[in-house]
Coordinates of C-alpha atoms in Angstrom, one line a residue:
X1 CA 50.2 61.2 -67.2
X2 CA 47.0 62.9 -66.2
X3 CA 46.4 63.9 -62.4
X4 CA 44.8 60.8 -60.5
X5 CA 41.2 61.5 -59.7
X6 CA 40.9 63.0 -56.0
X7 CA 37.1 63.7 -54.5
X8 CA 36.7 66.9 -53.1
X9 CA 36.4 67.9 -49.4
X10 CA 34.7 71.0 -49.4
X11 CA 35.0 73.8 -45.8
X12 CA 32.4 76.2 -45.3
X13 CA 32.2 78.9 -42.9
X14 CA 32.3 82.6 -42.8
X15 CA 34.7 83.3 -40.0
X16 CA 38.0 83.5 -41.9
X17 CA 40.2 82.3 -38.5
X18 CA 38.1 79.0 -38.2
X19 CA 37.9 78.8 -42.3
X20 CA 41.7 78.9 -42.8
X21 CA 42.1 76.7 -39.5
X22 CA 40.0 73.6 -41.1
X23 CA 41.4 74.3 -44.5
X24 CA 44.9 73.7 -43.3
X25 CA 44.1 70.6 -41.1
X26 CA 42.5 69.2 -44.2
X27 CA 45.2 70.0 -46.6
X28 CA 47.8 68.7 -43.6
X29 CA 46.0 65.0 -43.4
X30 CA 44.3 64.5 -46.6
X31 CA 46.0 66.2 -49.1
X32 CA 47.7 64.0 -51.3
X33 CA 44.0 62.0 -51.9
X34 CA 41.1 64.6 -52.0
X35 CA 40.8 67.9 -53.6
X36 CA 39.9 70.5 -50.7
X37 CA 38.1 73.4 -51.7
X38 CA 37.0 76.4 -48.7
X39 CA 34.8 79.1 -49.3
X40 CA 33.5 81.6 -46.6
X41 CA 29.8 82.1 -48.1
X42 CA 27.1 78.9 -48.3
X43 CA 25.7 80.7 -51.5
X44 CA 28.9 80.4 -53.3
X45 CA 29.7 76.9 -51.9
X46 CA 26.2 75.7 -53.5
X47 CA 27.4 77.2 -56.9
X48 CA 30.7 74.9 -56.3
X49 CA 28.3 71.9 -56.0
X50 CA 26.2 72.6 -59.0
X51 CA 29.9 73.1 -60.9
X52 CA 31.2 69.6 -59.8
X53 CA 27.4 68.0 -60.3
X54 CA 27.7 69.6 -63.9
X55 CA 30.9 67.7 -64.4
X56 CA 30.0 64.5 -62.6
X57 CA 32.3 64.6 -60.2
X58 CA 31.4 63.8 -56.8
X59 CA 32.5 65.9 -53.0
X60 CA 33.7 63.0 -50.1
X61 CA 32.7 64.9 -47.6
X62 CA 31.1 68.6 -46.6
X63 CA 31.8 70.7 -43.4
X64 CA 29.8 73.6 -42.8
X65 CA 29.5 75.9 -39.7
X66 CA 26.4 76.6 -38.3
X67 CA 25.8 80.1 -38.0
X68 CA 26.0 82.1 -41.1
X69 CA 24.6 84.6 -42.2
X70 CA 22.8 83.9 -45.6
X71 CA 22.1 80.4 -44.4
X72 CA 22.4 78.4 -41.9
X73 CA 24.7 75.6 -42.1
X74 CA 22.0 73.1 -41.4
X75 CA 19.6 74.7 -44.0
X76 CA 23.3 74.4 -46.4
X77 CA 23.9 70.8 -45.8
X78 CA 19.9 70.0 -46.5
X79 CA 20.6 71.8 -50.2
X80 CA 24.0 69.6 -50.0
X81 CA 21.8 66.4 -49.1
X82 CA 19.4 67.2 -52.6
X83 CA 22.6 67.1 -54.9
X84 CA 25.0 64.5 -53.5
X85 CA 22.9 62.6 -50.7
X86 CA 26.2 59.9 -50.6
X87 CA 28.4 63.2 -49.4
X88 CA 29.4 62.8 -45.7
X89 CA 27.7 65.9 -44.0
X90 CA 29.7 67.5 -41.0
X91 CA 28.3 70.6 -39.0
X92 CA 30.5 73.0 -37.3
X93 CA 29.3 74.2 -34.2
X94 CA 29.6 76.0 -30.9
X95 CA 28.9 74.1 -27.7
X96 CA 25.9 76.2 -26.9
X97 CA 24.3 74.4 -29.9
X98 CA 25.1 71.0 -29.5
X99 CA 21.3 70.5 -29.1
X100 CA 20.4 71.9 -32.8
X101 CA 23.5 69.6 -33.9
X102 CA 21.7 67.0 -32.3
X103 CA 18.2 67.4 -34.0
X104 CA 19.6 67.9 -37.2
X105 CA 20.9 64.0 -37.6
X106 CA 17.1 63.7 -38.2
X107 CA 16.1 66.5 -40.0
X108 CA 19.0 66.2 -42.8
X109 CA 20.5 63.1 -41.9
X110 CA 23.5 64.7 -41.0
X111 CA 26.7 62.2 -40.1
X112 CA 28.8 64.0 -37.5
X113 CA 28.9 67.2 -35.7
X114 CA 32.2 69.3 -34.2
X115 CA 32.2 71.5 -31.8
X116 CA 35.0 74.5 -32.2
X117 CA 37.4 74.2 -31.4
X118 CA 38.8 71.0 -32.2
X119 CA 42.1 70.7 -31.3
X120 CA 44.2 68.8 -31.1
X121 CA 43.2 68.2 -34.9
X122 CA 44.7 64.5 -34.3
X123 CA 42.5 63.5 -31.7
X124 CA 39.3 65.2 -32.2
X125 CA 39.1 65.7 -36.0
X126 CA 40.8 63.1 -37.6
X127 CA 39.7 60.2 -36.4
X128 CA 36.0 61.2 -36.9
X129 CA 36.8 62.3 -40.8
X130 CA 38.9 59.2 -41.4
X131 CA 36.0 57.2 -39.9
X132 CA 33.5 59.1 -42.3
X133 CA 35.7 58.9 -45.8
X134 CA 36.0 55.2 -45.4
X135 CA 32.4 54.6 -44.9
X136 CA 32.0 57.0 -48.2
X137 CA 34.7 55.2 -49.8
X138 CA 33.1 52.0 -49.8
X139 CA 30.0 52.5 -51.5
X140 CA 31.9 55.3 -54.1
X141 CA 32.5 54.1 -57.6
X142 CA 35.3 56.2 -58.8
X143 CA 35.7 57.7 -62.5
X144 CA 38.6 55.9 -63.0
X145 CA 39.0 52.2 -64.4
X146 CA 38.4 49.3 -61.5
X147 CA 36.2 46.4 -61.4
X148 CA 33.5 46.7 -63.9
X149 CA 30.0 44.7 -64.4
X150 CA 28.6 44.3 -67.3
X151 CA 25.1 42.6 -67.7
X152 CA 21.4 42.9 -68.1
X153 CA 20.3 45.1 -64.9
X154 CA 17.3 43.0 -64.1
X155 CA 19.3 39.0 -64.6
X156 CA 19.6 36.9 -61.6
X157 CA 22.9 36.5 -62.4
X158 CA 23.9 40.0 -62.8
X159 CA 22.3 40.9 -59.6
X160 CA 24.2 38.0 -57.6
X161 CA 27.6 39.3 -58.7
X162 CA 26.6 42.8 -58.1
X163 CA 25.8 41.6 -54.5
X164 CA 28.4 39.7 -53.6
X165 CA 30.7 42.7 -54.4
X166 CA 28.6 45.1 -52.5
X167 CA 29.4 42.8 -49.9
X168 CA 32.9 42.6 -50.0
X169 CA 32.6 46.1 -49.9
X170 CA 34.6 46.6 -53.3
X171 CA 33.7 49.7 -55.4
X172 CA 32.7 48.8 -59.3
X173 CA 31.1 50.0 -62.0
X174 CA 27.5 48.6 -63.6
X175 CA 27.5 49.0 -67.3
X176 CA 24.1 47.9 -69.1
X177 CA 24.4 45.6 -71.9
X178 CA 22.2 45.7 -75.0
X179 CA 18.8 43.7 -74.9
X180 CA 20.3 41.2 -77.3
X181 CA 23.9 40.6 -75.9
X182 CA 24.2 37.2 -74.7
X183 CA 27.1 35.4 -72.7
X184 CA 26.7 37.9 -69.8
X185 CA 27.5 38.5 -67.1
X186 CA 30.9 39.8 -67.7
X187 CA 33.2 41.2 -65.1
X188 CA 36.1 43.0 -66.4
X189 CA 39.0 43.8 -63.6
X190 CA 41.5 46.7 -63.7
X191 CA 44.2 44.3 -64.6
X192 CA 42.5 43.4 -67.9
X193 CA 41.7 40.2 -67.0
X194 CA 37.9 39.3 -68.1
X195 CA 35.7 37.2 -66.5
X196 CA 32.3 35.4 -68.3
X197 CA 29.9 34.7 -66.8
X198 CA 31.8 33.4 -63.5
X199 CA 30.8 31.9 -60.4
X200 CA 31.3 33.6 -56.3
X201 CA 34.2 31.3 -56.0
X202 CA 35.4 32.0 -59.7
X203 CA 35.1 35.6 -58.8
X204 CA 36.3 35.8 -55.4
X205 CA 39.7 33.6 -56.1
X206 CA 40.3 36.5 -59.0
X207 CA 40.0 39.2 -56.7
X208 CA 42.0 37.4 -54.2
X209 CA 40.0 37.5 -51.9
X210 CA 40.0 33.5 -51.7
X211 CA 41.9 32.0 -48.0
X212 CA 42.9 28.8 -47.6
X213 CA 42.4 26.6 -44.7
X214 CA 46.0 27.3 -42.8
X215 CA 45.4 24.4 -39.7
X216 CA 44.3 21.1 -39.8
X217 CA 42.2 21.1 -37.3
X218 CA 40.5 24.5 -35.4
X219 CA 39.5 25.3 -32.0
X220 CA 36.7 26.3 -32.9
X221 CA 34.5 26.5 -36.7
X222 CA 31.8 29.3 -36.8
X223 CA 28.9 28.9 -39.1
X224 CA 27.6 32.2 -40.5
X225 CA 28.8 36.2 -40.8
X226 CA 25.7 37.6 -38.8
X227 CA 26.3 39.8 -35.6
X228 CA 26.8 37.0 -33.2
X229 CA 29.2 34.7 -35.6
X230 CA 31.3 37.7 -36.1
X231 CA 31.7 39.0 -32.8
X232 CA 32.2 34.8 -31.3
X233 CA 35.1 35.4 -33.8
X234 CA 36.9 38.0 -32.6
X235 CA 36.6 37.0 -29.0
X236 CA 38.1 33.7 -29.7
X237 CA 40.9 34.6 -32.0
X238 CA 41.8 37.0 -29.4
X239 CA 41.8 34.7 -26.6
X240 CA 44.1 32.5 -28.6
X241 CA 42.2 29.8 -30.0
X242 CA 42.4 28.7 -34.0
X243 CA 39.3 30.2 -35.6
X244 CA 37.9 29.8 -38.6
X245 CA 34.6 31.5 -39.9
X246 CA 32.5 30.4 -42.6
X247 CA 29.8 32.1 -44.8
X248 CA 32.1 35.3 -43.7
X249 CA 30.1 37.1 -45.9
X250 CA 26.8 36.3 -46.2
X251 CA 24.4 38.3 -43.8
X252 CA 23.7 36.0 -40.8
X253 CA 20.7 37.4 -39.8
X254 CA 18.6 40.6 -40.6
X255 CA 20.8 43.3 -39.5
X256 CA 23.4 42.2 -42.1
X257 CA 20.8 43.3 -45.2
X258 CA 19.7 46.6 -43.4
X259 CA 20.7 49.2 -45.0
X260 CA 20.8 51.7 -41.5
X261 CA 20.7 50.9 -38.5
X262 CA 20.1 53.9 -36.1
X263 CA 19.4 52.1 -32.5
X264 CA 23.0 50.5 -31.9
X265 CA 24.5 51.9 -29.3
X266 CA 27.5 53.8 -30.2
X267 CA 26.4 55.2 -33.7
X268 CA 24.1 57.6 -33.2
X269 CA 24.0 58.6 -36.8
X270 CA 23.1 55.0 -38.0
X271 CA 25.4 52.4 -39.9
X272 CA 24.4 49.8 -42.5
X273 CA 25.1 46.6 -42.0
X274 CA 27.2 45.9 -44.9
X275 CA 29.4 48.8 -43.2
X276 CA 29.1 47.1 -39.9
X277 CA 29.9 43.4 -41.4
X278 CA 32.9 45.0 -42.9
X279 CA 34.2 46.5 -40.1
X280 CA 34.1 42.8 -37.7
X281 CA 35.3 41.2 -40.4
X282 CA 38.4 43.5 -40.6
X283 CA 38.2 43.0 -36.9
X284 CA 38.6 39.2 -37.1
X285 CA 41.4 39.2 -39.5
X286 CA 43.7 41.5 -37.2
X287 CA 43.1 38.7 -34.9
X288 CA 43.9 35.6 -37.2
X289 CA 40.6 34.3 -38.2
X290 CA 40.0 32.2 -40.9
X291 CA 37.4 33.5 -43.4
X292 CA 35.7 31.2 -46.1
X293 CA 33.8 32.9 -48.6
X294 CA 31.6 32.1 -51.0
X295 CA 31.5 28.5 -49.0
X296 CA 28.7 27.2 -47.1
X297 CA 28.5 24.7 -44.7
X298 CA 26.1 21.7 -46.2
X299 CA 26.5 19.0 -43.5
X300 CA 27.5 18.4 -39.8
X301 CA 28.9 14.9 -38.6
X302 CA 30.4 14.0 -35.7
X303 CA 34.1 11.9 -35.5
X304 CA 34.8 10.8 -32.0
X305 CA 34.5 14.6 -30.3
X306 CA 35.8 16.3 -33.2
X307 CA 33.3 18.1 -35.5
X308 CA 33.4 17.4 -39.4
X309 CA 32.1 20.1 -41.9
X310 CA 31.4 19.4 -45.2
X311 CA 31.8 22.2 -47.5
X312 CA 30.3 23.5 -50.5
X313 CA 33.8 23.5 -52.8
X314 CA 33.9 19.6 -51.3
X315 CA 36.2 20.1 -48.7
X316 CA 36.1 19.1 -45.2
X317 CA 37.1 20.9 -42.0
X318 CA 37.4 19.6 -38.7
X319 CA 37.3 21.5 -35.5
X320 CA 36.9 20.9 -31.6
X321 CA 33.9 22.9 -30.7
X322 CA 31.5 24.2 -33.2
X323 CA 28.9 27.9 -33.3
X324 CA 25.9 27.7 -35.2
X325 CA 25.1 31.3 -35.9
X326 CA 23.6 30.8 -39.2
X327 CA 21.0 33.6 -38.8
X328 CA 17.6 34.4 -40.7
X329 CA 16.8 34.3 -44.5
X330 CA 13.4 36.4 -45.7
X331 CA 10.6 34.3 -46.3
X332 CA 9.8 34.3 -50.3
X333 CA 6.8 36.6 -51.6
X334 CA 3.7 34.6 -51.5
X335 CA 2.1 36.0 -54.6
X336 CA 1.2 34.0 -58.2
X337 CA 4.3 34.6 -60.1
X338 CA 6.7 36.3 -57.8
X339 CA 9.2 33.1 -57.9
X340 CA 9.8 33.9 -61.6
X341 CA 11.1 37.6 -61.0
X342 CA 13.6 37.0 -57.7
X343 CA 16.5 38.9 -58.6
X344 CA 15.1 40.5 -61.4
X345 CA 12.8 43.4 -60.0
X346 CA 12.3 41.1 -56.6
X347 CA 14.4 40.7 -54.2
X348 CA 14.8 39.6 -50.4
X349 CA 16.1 41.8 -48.0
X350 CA 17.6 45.6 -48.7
X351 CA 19.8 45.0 -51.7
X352 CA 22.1 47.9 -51.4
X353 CA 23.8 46.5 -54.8
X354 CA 20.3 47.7 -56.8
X355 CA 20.5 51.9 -55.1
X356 CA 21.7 52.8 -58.0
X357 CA 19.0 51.7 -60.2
X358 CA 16.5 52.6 -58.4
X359 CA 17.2 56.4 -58.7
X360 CA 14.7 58.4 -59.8
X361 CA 12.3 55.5 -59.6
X362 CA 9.4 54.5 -58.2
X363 CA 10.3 51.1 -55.0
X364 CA 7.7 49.3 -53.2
X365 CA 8.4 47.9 -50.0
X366 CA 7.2 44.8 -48.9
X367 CA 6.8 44.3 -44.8
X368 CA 6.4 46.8 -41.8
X369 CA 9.1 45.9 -38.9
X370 CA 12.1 47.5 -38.9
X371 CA 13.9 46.4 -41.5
X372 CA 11.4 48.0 -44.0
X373 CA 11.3 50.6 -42.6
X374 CA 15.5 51.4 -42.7
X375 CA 15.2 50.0 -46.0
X376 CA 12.3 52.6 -46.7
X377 CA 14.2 55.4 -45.7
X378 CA 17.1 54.4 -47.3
X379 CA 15.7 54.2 -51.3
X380 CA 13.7 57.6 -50.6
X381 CA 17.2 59.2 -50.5
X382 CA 17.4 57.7 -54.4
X383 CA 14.1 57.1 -55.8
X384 CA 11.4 59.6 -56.8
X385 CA 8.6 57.8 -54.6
X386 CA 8.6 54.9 -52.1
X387 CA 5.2 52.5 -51.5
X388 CA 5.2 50.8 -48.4
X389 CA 2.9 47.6 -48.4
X390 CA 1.9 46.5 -45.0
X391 CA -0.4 43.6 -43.9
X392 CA -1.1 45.0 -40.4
X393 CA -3.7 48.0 -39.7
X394 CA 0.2 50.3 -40.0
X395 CA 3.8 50.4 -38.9
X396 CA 3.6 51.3 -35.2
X397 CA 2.1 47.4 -34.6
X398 CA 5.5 46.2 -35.5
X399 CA 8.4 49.2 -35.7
X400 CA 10.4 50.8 -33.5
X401 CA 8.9 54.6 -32.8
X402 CA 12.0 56.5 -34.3
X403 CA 11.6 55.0 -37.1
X404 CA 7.4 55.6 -38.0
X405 CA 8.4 58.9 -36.7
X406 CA 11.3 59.9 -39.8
X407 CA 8.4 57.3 -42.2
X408 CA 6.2 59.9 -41.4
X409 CA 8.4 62.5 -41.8
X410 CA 9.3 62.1 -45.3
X411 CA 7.4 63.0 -48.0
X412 CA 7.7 61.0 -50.7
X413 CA 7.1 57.9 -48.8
X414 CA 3.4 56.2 -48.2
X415 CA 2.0 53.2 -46.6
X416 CA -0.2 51.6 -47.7
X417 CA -2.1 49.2 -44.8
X418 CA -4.3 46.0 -44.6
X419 CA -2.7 45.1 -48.3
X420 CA -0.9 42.3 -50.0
X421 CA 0.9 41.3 -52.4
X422 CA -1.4 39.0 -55.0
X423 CA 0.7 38.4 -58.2
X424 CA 3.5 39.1 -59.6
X425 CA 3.4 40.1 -63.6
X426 CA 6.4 41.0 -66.6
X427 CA 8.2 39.3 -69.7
X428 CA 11.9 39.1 -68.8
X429 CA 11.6 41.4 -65.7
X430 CA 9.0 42.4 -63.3
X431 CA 6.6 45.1 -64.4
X432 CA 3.3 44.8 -62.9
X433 CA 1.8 43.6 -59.0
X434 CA -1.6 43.7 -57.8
X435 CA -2.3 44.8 -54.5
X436 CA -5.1 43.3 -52.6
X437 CA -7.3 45.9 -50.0
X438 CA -7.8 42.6 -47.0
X439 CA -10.9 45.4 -45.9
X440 CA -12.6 45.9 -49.1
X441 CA -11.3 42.6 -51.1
X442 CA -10.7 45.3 -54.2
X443 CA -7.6 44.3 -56.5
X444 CA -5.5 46.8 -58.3
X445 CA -2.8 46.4 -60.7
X446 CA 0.6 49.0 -60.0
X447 CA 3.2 49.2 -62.3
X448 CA 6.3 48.1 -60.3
X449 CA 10.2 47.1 -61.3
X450 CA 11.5 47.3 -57.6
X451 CA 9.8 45.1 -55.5
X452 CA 11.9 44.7 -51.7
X453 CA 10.4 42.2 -49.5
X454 CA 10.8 41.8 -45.4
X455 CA 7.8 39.3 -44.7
X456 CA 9.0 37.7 -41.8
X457 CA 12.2 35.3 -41.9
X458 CA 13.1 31.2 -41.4
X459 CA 16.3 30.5 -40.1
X460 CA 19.3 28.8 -42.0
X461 CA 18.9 25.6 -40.6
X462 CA 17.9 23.2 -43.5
X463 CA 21.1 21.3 -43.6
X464 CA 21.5 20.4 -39.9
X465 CA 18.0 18.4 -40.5
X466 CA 18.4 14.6 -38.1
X467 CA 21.6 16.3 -36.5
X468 CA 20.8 18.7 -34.3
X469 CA 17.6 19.6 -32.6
X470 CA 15.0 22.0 -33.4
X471 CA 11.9 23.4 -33.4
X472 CA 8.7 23.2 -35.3
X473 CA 9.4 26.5 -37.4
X474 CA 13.4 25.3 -37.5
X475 CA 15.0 27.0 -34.7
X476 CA 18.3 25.4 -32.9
X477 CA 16.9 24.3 -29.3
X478 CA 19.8 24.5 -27.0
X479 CA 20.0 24.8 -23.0
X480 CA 17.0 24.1 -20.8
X481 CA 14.7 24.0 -24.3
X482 CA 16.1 20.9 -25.2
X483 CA 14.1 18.8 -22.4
X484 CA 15.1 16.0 -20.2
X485 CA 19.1 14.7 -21.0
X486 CA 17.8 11.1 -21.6
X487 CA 15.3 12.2 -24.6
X488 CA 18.8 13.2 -26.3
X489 CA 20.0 10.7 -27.9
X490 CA 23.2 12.5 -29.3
X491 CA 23.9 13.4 -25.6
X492 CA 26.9 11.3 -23.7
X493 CA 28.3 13.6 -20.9
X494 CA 27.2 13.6 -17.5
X495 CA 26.4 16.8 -17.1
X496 CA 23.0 19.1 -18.3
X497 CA 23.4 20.8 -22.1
X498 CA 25.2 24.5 -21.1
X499 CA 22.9 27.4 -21.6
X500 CA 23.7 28.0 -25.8
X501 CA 24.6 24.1 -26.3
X502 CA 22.4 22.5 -28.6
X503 CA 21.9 18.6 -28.5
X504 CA 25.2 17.6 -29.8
X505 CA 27.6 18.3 -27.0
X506 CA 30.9 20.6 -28.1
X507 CA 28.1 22.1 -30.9
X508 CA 26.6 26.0 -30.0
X509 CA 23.8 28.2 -31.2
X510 CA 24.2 32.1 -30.8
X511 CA 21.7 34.9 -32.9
X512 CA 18.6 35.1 -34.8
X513 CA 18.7 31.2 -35.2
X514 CA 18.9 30.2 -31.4
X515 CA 14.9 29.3 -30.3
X516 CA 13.7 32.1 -27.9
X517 CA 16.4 34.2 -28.7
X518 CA 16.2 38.4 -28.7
X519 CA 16.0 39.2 -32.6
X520 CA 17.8 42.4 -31.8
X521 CA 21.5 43.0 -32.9
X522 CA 22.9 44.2 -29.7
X523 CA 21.6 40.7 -28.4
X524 CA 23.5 38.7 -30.9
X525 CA 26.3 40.3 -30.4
X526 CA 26.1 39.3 -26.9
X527 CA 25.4 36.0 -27.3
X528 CA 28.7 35.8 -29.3
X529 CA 30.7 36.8 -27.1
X530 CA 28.9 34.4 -24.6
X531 CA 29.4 31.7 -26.2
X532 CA 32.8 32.1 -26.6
X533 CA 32.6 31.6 -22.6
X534 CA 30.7 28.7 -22.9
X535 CA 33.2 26.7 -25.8
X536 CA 36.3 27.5 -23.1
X537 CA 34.3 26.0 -20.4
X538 CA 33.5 22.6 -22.7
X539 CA 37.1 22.5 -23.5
X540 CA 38.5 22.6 -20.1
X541 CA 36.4 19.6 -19.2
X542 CA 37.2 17.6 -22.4

């Protein structure tokens, strides 16, 4: 039996005590799954890296100190970051230069920093390096056999498979058929078993990932994975009450598709939000929830108090109180054509599934808030250039300053402002855009296969049309927005609509879907949990 593949965890640092100190408390913990390699010159560990690059394997995660002498270890990790940029990147340092440690999370996106020493290795080590190798873990696809994809790279249906897996967070490889091969997508799994052309729900109950509906009837039924569904999840599962969340998986509002997000408090090297989604959701379960994925929600109805969900499989769930935390979807390209190339060369939101493809290529960006810019700065890590398309005069109209600051900061990123997106040209795949200068009116045609659009977003709301209230552009009204009691003609308690109740008493709105709410992540996650508050308050007066 050959040796089971282990990534490498590589130690550099040219004090030999603190070298054979973090050699042995990586050996000690982590051992029997990685390889760990330690070397006390940066010059030889760079010839280690150009060895495993040469044989396509692939380090986990780098720890360098500092001060040494032939480099430092921030100018080592920034020659790690050209060769492996998924590597975790650690820096060793003193206390004295926590301030360099702190500058360098910018300058080579570093991950973590240590200050020596570090013991007890339990406490102060470990649990930042277990945190790290997860996160690698769950974007690595290993050299070993597990879940395969096989399809045209640029099908709709390759692409929705390779996204829903992204989102579960399972590893897998993409293997590109021949032009001519038809009957795809396939998706082979390590078992053997093979898998043509399935469905989410066809895929999902073979992974088993698939959960049943274990009550008849729940405290409470949340409606969307966003920030705000997630996080009303956890608090009422651990409060006691029957939960059951639906859509686990699909992002319920922008910060679900980021790909980093820097400015939430307590990661101050960024996470994305498939790594964020992934770990509420493993949050939820510890506490009991219910998670229904690939099922959506398609109508609302109302028996007695109870509310009635019709699901997408046909099923119905019932459940005393209801969240609506549905979140945002991106509004589709308004260009001549573009509806013929979503999902192949077009897509909505940063699709983290497509990375991969995109290295060494050229991505255009479509939008300039936030999200296009993380999404920017993300694909520069993979592509050879990234094309920023704004409609506005340039970012700082509608991005955070961090952000237009790193933008401006990397160099093989440009913006180009007061420019749209006209049409949308290819055979079987997108090839070609034209760009339109709104200042001079002049049209030109750019070659383009990756085309990533943030123009603004509508919330999830279609299906709760003549049931619950909204606004002109779709938003769930609840509170004091909903007007004068008697104009609601769904209302029947004696008592004004709580602050996140919408006009169906028992039935709340939390995150990016609420009218007048903060579109900020922190802020959905708040409302969550206040809502959670609000549903124990409607069920001690029911």
């Amino acid at each position: 039996m050959p040796e089971p593949h282990r990534p490498v965890l590589l130690a550099v640092d040219d004090d030999d005590h603190v070298l054979r100190a973090i050699r042995r408390d990586l050996v000690r913990a982590y051992q029997d799954r990685y390889r760990v390699l330690a070397c006390s010159s940066p010059i030889e560990a760079i010839q280690i890296l150009d060895t495993l690059l040469q044989r396509g394997e692939e380090p986990a995660l780098i720890l360098a100190d500092q001060r040494m002498p032939e480099m430092t270890g921030i100018e080592f990790l920034a020659e790690v970051a050209k060769r492996f940029p998924s590597a975790r990147r650690v820096l060793l340092t003193a206390y004295a230069d926590t301030s360099v440690a702190i500058a360098a999370i910018n300058e080579v996106r570093l991950d973590h920093y240590l200050v020596k020493p570090w013991d007890p290795p339990e406490e102060r080590l470990y649990p930042v390096l277990d945190e790290l190798l997860n996160d690698w873990r769950s974007g690595y696809e290993p050299p070993y056999e597990g879940i395969r994809v096989i399809g045209h790279p640029f099908a709709p249906a390759t692409h929705r498979l390779r996204d829903l897996l992204t989102r579960h967070r399972l590893p897998f490889r993409f293997e590109e058929a021949e032009p001519d091969n038809t009957g795809l997508p396939v998706v082979m799994l390590p078992g053997g078993a093979r898998l043509v052309q399935p469905s989410h729900g066809q895929l999902v109950e073979a992974l088993g990932l698939a959960v049943e509906i274990s009550h008849p009837h729940y405290d409470v039924a949340i409606v969307g994975g966003g920030p705000a569904g997630l996080a009303a999840a956890v608090y009422a599962a651990s409060e006691g009450m029957t939960t059951l969340l639906i859509e686990a998986y699909v992002p319920g509002g922008q910060a679900g598709t980021s790909s980093r997000i820097e400015n939430y408090l307590g990661f101050p090297s960024g996470i994305s939000g498939v790594d964020l989604t992934g770990r509420a959701v493993t949050q939820a379960r510890r506490f009991g929830v219910d998670l229904l994925s690939p099922v959506e929600a398609v109508r609302l109805r109302r028996a007695g108090r109870a509310c009635v969900l019709d699901l997408s499989d046909g099923k119905e769930v019932t459940a005393a109180t209801l969240l609506l935390s549905t979140g945002l979807s991106y509004r589709s390209l308004d260009a001549r054509g573009a509806e013929l190339f979503e999902g192949a060369g077009i897509y909505y939101g940063a699709a983290i599934s497509e990375t991969a493809s995109c290295v060494g290529r050229h991505v255009w960006i479509i939008g300039g808030a936030n999200s296009a810019g993380q999404a920017a700065l993300h694909f520069s890590r993979h592509a050879k250039h990234v094309t920023m398309v704004v409609r506005s005069g340039g970012l700082a109209q509608g991005m955070s300053a961090y952000l237009v600051d790193e933008i401006e900061a990397t160099s093989n990123i440009d913006v180009r402002p007061h420019t749209t997106v006209v049409s949308a040209e290819g055979s079987d795949r997108l090839e070609r855009i034209t760009l339109c200068d709104a200042k001079t009116g002049r049209l030109s045609t750019e070659d383009a296969a990756f085309v990533f659009t943030f123009i603004g977003a509508r919330p999830r709301t279609e299906w709760l049309d003549g049931v619950v209230r909204k606004d002109d552009l779709g938003f769930l009204l609840t509170g004091p927005d909903l007007g004068p009691v008697a104009a609601l003609p769904s209302w029947d308690l004696p008592r004004e609509p709580l602050l996140l109740e919408t006009s169906v008493p028992g039935v709340f709105a939390a995150g990016d879907a609420r009218a007048n709410s903060v579109k900020r992540l922190a802020s959905s996650v708040g409302e969550g949990a206040m809502a959670v508050t609000m549903i124990h308050r409607y069920r001690a007066e029911s």
